[in-house]
PDB file of C-alpha atoms in Angstrom:
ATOM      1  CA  UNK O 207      44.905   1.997 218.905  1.00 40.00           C
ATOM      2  CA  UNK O 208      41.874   3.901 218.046  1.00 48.00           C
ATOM      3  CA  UNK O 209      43.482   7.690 218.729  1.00 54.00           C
ATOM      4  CA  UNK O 210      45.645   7.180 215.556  1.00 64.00           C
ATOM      5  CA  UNK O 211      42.789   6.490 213.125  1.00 55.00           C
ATOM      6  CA  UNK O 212      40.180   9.166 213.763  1.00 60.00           C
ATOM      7  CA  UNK O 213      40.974  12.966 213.819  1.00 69.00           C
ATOM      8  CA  UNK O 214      41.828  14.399 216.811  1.00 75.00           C
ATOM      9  CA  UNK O 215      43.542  17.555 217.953  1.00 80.00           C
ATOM     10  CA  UNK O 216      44.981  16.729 220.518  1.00 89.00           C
ATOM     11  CA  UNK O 217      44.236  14.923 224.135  1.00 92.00           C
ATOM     12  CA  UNK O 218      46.702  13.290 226.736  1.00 95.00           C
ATOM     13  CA  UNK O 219      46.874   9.306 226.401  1.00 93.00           C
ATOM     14  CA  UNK O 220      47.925   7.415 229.725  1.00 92.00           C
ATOM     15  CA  UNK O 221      49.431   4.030 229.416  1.00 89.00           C
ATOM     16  CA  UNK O 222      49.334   1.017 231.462  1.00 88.00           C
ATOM     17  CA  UNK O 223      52.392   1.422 233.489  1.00 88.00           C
ATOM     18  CA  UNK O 224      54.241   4.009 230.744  1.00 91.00           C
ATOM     19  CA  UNK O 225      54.161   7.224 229.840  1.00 95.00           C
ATOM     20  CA  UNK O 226      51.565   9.485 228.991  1.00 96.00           C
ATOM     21  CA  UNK O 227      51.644  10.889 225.984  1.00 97.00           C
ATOM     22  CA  UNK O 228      50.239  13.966 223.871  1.00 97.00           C
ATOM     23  CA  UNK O 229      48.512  12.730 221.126  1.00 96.00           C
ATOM     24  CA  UNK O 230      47.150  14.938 217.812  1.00 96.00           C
ATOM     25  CA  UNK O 231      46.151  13.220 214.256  1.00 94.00           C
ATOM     26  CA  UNK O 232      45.014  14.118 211.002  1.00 93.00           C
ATOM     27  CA  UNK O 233      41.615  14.779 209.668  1.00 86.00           C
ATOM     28  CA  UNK O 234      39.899  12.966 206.687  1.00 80.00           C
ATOM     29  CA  UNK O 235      42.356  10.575 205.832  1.00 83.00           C
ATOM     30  CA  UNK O 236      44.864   8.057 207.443  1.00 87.00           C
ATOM     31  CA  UNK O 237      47.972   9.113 208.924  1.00 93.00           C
ATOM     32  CA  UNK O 238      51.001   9.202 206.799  1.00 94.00           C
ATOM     33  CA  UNK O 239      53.427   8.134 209.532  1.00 96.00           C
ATOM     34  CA  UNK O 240      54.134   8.885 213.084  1.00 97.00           C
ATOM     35  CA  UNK O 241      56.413  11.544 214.504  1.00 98.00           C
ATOM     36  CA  UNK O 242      56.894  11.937 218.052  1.00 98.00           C
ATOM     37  CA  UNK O 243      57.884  14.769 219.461  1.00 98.00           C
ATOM     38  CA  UNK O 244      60.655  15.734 221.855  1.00 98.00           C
ATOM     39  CA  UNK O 245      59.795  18.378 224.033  1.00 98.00           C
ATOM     40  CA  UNK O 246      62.230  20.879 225.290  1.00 98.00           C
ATOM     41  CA  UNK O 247      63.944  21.418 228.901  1.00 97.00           C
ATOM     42  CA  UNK O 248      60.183  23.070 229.913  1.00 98.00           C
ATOM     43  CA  UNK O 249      58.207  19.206 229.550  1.00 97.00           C
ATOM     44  CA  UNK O 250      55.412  19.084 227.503  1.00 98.00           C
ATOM     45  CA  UNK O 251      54.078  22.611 227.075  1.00 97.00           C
ATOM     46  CA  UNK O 252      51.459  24.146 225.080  1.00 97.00           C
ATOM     47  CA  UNK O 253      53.919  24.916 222.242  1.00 97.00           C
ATOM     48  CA  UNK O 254      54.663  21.728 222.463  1.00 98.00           C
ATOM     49  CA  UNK O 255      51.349  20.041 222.672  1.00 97.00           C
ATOM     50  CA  UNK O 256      50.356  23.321 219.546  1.00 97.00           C
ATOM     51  CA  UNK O 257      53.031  21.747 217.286  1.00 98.00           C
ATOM     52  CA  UNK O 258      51.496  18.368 217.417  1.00 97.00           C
ATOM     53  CA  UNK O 259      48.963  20.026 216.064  1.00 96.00           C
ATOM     54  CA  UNK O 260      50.816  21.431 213.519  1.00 97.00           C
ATOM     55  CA  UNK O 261      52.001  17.880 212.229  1.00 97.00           C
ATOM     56  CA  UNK O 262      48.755  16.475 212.132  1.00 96.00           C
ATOM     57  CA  UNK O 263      47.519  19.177 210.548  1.00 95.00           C
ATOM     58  CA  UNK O 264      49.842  18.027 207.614  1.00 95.00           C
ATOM     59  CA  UNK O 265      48.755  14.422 207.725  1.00 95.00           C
ATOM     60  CA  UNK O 266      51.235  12.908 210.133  1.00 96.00           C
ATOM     61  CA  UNK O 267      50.365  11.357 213.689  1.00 96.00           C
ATOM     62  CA  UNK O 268      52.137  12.969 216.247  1.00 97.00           C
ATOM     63  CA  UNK O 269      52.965  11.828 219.721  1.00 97.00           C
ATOM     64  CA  UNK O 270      54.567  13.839 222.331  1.00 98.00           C
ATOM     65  CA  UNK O 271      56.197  11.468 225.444  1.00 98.00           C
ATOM     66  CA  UNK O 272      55.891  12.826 228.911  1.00 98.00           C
ATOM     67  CA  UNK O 273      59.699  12.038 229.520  1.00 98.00           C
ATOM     68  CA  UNK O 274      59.742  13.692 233.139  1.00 97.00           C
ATOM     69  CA  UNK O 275      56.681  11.558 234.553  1.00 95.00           C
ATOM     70  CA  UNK O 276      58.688   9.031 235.609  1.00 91.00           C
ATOM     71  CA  UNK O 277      60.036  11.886 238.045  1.00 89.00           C
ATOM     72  CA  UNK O 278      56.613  11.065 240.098  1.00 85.00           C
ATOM     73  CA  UNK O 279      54.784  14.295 238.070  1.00 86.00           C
ATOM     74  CA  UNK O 280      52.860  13.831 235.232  1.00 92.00           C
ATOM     75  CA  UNK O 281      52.042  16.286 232.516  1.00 94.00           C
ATOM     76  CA  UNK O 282      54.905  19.190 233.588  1.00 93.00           C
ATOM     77  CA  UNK O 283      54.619  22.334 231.819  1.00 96.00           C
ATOM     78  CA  UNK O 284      56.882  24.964 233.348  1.00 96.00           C
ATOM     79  CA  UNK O 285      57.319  28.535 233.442  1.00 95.00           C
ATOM     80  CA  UNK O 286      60.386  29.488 231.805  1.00 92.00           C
ATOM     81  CA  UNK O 287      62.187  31.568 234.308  1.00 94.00           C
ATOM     82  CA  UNK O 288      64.535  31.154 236.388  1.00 96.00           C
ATOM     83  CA  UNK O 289      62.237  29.103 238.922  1.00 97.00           C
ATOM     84  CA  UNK O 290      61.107  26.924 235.811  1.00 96.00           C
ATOM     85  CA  UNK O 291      64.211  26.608 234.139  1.00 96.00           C
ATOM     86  CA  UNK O 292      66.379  25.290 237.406  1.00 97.00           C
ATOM     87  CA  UNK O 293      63.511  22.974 237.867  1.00 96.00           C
ATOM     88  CA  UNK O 294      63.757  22.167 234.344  1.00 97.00           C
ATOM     89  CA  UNK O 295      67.538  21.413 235.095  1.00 97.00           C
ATOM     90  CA  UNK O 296      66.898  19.175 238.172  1.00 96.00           C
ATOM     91  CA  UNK O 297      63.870  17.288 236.213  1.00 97.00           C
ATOM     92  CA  UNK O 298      66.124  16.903 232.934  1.00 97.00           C
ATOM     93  CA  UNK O 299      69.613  15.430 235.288  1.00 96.00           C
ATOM     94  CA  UNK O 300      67.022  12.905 236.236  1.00 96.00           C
ATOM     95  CA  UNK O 301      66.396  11.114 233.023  1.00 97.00           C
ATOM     96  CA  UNK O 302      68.159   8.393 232.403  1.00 97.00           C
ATOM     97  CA  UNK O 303      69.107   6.188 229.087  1.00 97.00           C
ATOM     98  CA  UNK O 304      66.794   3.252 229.574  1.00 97.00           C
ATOM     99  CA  UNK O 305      63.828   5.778 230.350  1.00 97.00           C
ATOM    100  CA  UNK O 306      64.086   7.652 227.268  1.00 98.00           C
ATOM    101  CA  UNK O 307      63.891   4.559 225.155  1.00 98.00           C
ATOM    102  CA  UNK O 308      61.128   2.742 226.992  1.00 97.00           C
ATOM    103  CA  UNK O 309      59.239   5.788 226.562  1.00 98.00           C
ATOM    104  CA  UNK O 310      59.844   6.376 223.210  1.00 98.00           C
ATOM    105  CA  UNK O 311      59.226   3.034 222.339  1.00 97.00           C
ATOM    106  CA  UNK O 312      55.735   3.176 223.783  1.00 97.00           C
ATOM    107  CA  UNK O 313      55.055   6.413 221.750  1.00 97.00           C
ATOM    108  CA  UNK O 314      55.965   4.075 219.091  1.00 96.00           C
ATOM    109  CA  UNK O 315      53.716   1.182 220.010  1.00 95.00           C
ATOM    110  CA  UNK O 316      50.831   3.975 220.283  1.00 92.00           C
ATOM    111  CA  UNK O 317      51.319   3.904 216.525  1.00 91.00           C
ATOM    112  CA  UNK O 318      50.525  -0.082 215.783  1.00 88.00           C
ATOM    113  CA  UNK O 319      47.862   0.296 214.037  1.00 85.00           C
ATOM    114  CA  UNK O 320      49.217   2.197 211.785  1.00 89.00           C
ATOM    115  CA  UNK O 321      50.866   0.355 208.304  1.00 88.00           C
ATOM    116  CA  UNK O 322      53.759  -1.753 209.308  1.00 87.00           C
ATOM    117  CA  UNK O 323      55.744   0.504 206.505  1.00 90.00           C
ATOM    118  CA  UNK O 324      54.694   3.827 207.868  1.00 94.00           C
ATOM    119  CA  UNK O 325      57.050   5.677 208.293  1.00 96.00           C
ATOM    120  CA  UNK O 326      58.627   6.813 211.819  1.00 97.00           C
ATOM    121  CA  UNK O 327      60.169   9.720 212.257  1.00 98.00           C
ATOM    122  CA  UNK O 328      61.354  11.838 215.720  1.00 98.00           C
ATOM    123  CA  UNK O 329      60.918  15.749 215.818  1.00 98.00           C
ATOM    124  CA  UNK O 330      63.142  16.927 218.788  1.00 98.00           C
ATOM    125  CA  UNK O 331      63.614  20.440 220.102  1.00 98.00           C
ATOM    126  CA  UNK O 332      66.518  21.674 222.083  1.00 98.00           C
ATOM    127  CA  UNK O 333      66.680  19.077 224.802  1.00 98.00           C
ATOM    128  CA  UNK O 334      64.063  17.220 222.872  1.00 98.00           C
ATOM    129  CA  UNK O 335      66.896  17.178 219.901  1.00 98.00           C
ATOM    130  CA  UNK O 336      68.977  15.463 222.359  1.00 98.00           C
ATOM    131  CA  UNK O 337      66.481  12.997 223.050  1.00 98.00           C
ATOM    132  CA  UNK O 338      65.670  12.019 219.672  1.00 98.00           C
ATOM    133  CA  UNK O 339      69.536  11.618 218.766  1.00 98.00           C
ATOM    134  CA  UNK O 340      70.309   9.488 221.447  1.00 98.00           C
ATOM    135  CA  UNK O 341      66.653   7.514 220.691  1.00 98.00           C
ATOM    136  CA  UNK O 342      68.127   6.776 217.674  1.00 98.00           C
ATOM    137  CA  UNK O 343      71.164   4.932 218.650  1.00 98.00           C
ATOM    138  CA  UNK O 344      68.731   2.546 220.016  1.00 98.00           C
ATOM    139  CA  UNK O 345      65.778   2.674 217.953  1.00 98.00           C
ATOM    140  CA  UNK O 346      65.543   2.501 214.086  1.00 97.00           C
ATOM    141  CA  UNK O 347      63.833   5.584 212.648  1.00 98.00           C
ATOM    142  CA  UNK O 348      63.331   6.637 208.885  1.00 98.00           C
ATOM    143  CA  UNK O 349      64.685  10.240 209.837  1.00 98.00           C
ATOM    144  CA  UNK O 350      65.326  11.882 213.374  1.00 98.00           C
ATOM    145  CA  UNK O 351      65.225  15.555 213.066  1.00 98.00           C
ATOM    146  CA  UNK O 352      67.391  17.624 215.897  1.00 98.00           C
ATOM    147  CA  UNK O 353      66.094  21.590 216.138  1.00 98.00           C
ATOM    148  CA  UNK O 354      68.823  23.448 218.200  1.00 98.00           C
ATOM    149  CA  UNK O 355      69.387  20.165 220.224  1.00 98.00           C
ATOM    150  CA  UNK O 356      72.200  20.648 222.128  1.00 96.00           C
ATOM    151  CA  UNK O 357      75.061  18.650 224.261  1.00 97.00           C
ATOM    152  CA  UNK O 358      74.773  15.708 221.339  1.00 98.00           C
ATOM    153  CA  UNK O 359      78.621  15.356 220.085  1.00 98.00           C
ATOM    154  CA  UNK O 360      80.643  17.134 223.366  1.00 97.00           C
ATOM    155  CA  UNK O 361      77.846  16.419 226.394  1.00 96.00           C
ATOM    156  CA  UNK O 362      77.687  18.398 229.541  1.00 95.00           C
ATOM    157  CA  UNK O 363      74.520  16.884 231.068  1.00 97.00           C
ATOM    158  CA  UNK O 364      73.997  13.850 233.296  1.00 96.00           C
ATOM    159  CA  UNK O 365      72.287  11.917 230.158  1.00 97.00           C
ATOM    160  CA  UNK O 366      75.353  12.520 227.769  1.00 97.00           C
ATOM    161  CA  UNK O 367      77.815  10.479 230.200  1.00 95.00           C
ATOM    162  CA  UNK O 368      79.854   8.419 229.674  1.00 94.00           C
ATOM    163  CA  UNK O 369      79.410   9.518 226.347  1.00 96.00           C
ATOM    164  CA  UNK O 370      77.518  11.561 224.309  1.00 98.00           C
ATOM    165  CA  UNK O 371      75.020  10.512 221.603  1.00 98.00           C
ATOM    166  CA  UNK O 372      77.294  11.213 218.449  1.00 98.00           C
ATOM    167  CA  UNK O 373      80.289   9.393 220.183  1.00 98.00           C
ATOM    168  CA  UNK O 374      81.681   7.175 217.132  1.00 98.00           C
ATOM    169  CA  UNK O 375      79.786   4.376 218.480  1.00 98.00           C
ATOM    170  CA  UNK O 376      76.631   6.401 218.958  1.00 98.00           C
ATOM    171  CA  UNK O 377      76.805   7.656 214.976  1.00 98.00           C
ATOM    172  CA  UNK O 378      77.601   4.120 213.573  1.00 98.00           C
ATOM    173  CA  UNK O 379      74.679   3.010 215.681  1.00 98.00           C
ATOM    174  CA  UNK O 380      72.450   5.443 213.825  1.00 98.00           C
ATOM    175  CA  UNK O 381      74.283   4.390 210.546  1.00 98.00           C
ATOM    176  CA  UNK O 382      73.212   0.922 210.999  1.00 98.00           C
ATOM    177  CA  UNK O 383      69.605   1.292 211.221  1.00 98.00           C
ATOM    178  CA  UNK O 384      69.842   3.768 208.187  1.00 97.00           C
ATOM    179  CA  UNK O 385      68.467   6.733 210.144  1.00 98.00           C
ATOM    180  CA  UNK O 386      68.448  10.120 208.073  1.00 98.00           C
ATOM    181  CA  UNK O 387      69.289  12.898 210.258  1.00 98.00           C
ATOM    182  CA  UNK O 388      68.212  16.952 209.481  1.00 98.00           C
ATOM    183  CA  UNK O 389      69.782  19.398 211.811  1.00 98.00           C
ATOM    184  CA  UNK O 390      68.200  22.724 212.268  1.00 98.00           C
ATOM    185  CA  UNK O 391      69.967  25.624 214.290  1.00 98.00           C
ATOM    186  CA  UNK O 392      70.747  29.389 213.921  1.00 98.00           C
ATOM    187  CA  UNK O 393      73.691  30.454 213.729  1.00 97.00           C
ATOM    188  CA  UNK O 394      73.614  32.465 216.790  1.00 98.00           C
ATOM    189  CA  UNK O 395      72.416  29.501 219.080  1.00 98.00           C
ATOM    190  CA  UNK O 396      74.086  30.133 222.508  1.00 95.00           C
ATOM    191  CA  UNK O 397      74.477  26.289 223.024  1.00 95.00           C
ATOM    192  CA  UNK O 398      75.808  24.987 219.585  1.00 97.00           C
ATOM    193  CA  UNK O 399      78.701  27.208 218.082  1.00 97.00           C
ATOM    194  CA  UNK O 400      79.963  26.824 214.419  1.00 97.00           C
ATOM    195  CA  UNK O 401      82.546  24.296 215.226  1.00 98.00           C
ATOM    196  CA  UNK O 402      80.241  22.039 216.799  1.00 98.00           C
ATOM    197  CA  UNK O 403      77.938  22.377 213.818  1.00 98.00           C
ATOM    198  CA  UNK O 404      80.864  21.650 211.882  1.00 98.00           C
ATOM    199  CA  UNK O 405      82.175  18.396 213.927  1.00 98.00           C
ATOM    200  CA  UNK O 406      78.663  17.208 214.188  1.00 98.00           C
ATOM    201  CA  UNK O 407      78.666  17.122 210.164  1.00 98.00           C
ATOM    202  CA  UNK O 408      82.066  15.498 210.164  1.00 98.00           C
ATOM    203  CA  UNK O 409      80.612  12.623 212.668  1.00 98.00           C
ATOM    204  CA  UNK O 410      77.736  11.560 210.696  1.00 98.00           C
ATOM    205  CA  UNK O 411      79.832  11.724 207.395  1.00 98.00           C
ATOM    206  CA  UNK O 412      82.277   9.708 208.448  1.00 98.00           C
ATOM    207  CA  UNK O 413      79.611   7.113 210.207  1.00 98.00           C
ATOM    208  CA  UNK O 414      78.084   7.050 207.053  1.00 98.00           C
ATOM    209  CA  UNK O 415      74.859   8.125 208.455  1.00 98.00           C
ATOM    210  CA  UNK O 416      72.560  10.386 205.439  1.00 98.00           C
ATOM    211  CA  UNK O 417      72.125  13.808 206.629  1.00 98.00           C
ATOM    212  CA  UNK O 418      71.529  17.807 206.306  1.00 98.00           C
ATOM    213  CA  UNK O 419      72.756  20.414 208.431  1.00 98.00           C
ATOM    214  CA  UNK O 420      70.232  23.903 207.544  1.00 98.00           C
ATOM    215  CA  UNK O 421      71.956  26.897 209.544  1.00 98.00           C
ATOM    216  CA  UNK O 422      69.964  30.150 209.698  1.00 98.00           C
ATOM    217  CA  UNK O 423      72.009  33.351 209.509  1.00 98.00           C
ATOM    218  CA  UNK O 424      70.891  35.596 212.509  1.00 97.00           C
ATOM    219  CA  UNK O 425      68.465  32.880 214.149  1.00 98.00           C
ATOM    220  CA  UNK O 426      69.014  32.438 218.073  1.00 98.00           C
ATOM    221  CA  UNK O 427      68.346  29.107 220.299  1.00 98.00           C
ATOM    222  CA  UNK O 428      64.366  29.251 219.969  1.00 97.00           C
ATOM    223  CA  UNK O 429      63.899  30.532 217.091  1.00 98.00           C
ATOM    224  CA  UNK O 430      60.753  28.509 216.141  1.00 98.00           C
ATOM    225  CA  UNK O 431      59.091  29.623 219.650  1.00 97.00           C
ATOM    226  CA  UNK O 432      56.396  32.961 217.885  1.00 97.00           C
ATOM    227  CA  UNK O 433      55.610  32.947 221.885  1.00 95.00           C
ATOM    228  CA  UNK O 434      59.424  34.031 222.711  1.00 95.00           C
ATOM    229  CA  UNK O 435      59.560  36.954 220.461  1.00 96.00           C
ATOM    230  CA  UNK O 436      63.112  37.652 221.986  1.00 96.00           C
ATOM    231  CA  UNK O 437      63.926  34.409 220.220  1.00 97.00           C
ATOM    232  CA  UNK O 438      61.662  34.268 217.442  1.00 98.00           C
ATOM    233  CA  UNK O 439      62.321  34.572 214.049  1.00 98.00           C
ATOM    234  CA  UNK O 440      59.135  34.426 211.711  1.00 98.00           C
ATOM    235  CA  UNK O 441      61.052  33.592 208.354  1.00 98.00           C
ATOM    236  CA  UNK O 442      63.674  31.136 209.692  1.00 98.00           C
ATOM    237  CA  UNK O 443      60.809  29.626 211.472  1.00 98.00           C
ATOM    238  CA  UNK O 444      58.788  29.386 208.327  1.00 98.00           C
ATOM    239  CA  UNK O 445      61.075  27.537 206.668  1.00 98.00           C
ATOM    240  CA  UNK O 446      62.509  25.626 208.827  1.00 98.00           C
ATOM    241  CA  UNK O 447      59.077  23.919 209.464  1.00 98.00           C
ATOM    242  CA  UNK O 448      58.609  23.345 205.694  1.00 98.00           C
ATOM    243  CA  UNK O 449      62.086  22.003 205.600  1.00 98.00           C
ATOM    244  CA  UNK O 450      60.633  19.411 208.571  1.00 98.00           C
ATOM    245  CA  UNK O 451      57.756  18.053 206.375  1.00 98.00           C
ATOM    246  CA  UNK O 452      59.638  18.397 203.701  1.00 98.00           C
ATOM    247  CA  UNK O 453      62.131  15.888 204.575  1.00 98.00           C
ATOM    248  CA  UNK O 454      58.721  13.981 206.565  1.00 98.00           C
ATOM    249  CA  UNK O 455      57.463  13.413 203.095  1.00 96.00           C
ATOM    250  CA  UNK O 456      61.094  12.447 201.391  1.00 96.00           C
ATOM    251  CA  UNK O 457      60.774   9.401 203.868  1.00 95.00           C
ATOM    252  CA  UNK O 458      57.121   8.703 202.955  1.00 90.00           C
ATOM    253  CA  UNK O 459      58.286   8.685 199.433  1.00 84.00           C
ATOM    254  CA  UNK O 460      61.252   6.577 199.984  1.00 83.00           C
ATOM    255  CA  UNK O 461      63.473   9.693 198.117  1.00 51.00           C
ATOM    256  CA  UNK O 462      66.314  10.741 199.770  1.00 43.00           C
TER     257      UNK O 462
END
């Protein structure tokens, strides 16, 4: 798959009878893994599409699924208001289990040429954390990375039920393909409240599953977003991305 071993910025990748997918890699030197990239309740936006940028900017391939075209439209980017967000709502209740892995798999298989020991990681943001937790109770993955995903231990949407992704089964899944999990939230986050956070830690502790739960005082839902600046927080946001690659490269490295 030639997009993965040439620079590129970014373009839009259709497959035969998939997904497309947003595609950015590296410059002057082979990828160091893939990440793909959940995208939030808004499809694949240009924040969205901007942060692939960002992780190929660091060396990684990064691959962002177009998990609502199998709604019958392709490439949504939505306002977020209120018209955006309740179509947002409607597009997300839509998406079903078996989707969400075919089309992460075929993010995956974008990746093939790639080393077979690559490493494979998932980026996920709010629903996008969803997607990547629940991607890996299916999928092996040397570390799945959940910013402000929500509904992942308690549900509430349509794609939670009957149960959610960090059901006991769900978390011993992960375990078993010896997924390392980072969770990244503020600790203002509307949708995730300290005793979530705190029985989301328990659940991976006692699946056995390796793991880090960063919690920025002050941050809201969004924080990352420096095009919400009612959300955004430039230091949490800093950091929290470093935190990202940081753990990105702890997998490359085999460390823990």
């Amino acid at each position: 798959m030639s997009e993965l071993t040439r620079h590129d910025p970014g373009h839009w990748h259709t497959t035969t009878g998939g997904p497309d997918l947003y595609v950015a890699s590296p410059a002057g030197k082979p990828a160091h893994g893939v990440v793909v990239v959940g995208h939030e309740l808004f499809g694949v936006t240009p924040w969205v599409r901007r942060m692939c940028g960002r992780f190929a900017e660091v060396g990684w391939a990064a691959i962002a699924p177009d998990y609502y075209g199998r709604s019958g439209t392709r490439r949504v980017s939505l306002g977020e208001d209120e018209v955006g967000r309740a179509r947002g709502f409607r597009l997300m209740g839509a998406l079903t289990r078996e989707g969400v892995e075919e089309d992460t798999r075929a993010a995956l298989a974008l990746a093939a040429a790639l080393p077979a020991d690559a490493p494979r990681g998932y980026v996920g943001f709010s629903l996008g954390g969803h997607l990547g937790t629940l991607a890996a109770t299916r999928i092996p993955f040397d570390l799945v990375v959940s910013v402000y995903g929500g509904w992942t231990i308690d549900g509430g949407i349509p794609l939670a039920a009957p149960e959610a992704p960090l059901s006991e089964s769900g978390a011993a899944a992960i375990a078993r393909h010896g997924t390392r999990m980072l969770g990244i939230v503020g600790d203002r986050d509307h949708l995730i409240d300290a005793d979530e956070r705190h029985r989301i830690a328990q659940r991976l502790a006692a699946a056995g599953v390796p793991h880090e739960l960063r919690v920025y005082e002050g941050a809201q839902h969004a924080f990352l977003r420096e095009d919400r600046p009612e959300t955004y927080d430039a230091g949490a946001a800093e950091d929290a991305f470093g935190r990202i690659v940081g753990a990105l490269e702890g997998v490359r490295r085999g460390g823990s």
